[in-house]
Short mmCIF file of C-alpha atoms and ligand atoms in Angstrom, two decimals:
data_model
loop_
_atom_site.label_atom_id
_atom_site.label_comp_id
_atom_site.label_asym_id
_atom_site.label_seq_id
_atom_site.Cartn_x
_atom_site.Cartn_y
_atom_site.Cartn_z
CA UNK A 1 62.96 95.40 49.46
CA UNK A 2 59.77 94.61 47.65
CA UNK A 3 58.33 94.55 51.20
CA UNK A 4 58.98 98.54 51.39
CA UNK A 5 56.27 98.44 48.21
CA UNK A 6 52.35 98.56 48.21
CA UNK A 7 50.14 98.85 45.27
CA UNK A 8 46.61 99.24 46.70
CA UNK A 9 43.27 100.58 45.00
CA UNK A 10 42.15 103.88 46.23
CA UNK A 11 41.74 107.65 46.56
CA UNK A 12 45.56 109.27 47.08
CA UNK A 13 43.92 112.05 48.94
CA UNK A 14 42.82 109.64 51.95
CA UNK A 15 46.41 107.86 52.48
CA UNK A 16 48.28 108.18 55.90
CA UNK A 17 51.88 109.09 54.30
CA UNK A 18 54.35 111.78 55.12
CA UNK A 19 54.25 112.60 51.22
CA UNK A 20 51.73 112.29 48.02
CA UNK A 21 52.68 113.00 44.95
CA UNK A 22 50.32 114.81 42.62
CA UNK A 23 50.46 114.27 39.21
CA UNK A 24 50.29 118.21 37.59
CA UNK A 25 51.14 120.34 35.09
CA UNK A 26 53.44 122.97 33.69
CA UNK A 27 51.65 125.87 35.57
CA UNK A 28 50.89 124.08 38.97
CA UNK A 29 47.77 126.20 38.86
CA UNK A 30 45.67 122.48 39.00
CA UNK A 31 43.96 120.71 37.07
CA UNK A 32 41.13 117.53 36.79
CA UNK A 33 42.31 114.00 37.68
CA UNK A 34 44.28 113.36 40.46
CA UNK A 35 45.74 117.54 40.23
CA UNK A 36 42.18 118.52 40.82
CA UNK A 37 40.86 115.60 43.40
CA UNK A 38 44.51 116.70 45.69
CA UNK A 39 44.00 120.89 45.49
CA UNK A 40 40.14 120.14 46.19
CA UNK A 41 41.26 117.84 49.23
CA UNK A 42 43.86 119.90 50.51
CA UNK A 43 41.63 123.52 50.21
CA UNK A 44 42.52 126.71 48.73
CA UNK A 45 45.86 127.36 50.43
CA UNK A 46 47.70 124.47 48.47
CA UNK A 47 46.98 126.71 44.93
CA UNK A 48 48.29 129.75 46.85
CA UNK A 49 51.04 128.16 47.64
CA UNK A 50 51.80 126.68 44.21
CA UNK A 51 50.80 130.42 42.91
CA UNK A 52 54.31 131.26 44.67
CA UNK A 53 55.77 128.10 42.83
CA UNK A 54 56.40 129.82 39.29
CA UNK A 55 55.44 126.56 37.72
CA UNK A 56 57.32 123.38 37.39
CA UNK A 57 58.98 122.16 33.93
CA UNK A 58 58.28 118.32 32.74
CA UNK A 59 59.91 115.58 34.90
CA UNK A 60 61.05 117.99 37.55
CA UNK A 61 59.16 117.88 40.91
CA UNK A 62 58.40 120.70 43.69
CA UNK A 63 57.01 120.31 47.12
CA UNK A 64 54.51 121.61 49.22
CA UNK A 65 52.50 121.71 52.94
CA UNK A 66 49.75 119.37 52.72
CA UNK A 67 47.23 122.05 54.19
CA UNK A 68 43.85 120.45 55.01
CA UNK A 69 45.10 116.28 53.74
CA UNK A 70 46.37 113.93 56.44
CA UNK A 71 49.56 113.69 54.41
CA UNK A 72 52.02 116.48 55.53
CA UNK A 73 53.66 116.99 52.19
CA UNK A 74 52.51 117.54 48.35
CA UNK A 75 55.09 116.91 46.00
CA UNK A 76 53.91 118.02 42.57
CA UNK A 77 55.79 116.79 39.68
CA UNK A 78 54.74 116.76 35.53
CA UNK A 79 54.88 113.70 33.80
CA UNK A 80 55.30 113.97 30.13
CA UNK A 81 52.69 113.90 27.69
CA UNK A 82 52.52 110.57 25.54
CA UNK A 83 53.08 111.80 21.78
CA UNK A 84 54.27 108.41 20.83
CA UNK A 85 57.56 107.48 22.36
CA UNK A 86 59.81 109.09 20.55
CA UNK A 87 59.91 112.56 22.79
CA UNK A 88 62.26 111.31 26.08
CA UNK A 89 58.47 110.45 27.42
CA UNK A 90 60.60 106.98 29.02
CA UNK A 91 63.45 109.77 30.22
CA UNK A 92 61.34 112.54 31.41
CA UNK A 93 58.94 110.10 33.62
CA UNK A 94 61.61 107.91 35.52
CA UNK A 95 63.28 111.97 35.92
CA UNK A 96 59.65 112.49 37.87
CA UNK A 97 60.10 109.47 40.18
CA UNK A 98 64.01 110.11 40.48
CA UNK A 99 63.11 114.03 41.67
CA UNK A 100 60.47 113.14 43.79
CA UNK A 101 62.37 110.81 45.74
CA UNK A 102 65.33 113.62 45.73
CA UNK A 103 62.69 115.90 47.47
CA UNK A 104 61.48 113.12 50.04
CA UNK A 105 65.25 112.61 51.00
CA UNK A 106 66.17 116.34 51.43
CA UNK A 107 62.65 116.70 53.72
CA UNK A 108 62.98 113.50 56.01
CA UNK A 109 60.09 111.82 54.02
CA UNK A 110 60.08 108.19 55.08
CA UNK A 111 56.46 107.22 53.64
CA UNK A 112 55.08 108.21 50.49
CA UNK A 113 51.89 107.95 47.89
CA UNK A 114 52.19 108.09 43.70
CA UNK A 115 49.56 108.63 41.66
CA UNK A 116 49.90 106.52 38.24
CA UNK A 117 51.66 109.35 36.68
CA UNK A 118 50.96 110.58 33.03
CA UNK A 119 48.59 107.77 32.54
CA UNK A 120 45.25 109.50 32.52
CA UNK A 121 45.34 112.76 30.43
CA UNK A 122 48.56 112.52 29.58
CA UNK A 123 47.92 109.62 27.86
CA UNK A 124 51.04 107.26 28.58
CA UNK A 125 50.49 103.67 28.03
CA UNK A 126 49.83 102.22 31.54
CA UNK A 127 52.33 98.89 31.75
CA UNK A 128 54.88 100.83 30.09
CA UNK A 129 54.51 103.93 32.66
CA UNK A 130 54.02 100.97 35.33
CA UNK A 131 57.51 99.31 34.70
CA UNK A 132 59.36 102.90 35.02
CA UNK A 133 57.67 104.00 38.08
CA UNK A 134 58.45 100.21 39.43
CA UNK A 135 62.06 100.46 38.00
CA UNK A 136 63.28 103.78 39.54
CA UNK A 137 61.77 103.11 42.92
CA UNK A 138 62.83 99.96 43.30
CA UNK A 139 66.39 101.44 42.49
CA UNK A 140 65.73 104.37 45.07
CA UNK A 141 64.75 101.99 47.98
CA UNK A 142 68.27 99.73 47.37
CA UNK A 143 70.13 102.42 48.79
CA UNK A 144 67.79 104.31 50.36
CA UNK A 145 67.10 101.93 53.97
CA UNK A 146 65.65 105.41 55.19
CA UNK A 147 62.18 104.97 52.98
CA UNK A 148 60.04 102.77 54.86
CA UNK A 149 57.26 102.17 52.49
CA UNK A 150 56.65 103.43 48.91
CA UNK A 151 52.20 103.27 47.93
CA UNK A 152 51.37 102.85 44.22
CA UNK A 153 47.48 103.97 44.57
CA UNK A 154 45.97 102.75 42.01
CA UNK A 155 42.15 104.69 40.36
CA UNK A 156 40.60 102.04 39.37
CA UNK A 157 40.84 98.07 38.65
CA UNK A 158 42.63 98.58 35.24
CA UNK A 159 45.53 100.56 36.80
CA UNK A 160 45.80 98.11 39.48
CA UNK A 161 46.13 95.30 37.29
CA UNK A 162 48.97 96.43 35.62
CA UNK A 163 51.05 97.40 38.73
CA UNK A 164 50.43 94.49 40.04
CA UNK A 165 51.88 92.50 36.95
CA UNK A 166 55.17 94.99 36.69
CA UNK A 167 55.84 94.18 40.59
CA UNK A 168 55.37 91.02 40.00
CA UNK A 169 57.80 90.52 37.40
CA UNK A 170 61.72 90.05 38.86
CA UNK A 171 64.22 92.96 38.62
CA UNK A 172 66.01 92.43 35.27
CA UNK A 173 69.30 91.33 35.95
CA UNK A 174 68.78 89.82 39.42
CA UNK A 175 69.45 86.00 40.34
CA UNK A 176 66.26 84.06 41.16
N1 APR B 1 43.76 109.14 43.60
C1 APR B 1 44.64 108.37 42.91
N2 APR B 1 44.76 108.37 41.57
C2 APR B 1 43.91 109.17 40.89
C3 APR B 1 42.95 110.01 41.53
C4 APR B 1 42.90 109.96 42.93
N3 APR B 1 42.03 110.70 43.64
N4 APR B 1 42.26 110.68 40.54
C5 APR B 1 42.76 110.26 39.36
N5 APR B 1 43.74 109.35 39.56
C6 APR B 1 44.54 108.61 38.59
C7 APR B 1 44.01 108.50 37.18
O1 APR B 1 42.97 107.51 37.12
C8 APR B 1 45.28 108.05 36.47
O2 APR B 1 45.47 106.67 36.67
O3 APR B 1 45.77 109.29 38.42
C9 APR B 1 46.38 108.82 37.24
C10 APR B 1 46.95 110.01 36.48
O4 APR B 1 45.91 110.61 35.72
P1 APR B 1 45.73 112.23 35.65
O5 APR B 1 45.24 112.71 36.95
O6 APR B 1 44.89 112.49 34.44
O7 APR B 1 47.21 112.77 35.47
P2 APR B 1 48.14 112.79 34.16
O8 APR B 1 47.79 111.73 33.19
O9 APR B 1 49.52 112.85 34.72
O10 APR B 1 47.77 114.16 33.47
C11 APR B 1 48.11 115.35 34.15
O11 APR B 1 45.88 116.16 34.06
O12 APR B 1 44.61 116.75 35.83
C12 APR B 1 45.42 117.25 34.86
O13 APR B 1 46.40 119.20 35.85
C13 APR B 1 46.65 117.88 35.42
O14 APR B 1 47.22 118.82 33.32
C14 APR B 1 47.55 117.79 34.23
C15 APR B 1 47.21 116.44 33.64
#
């Protein structure tokens, strides 16, 4: 299964996937980080299709054309804000990853892109986002054969670093 699972360094805007998830906010109006690098990509019909959205709420996910991107498909989610781990941050991030996947199944989505969600100006500590994001997909693609390849891009070297050490830690619970 791990072989359905990339983690490169790169720009999510430039990947060859049915799918890429942006990592937005409340409003879906965009944003900086990756929110402003994907509406800047994807040109000025992805806000006014988001305009038509009526927002999204925290760990819930919506999906879009991908407009002028290679990459069919936008699925926007929110990621939580860090305030210090006692808000359901841990809840309402895997609840991004479990939604976006929902969307990918209901739309035939057999390749798709994340962003490091909620690690940049949302402030959630990397590893700790890492293992979730690792954790809930690796759960999706067990009974999910359909999903040919999940991509963890990854900024810059930092962020890459730490996917790289979640993925290469075993599953908890699984025989050696
Ligand atoms: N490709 C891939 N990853 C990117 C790109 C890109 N082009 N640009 C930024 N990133 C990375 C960041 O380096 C970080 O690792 O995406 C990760 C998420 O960071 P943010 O984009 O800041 O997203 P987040 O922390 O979820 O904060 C969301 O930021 O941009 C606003 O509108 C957005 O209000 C929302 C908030």
């Amino acid at each position: 299964m791990t072989e359905r699972i990339e983690v490169i360094q790169g720009d999510i805007t430039r990947q060859t996937v049915d799918a890429i998830v942006n990592a937005a906010n409340t409003t879906l109006l965009g944003g900086g980080g990756v929110d402003g690098a994907i509406h800047a990509a994807a040109g000025p019909e992805l806000l006014a299709a988001c305009r038509t959205l009526e927002g999204c709420a925290t760990g819930e996910a919506k999906i879009t054309r991908g407009y002028r991107l290679s990459a069919p498909w936008v699925i926007h989610t929110v990621g939580p804000i860090w305030r210090g781990g006692g808000h359901d941050e841990d809840v309402l991030l895997a609840r991004c990853y479990q939604n976006c996947f929902l969307l990918a199944v209901r739309h035939e989505i057999t390749t798709i892109a994340f962003p490091a969600i909620s690690t940049g100006v949302y402030r959630f500590p990397l590893e700790r986002a890492a293992i979730i994001a690792v954790k809930e997909t690796r759960r999706f693609l067990e009974s999910r054969l359909a999903m040919r390849k999940v991509v963890f891009v990854c900024f810059n070297g930092a962020t890459l670093d730490g996917y790289r050490k979640v993925l290469a830690e075993r599953p908890q619970g699984k025989a050696s």
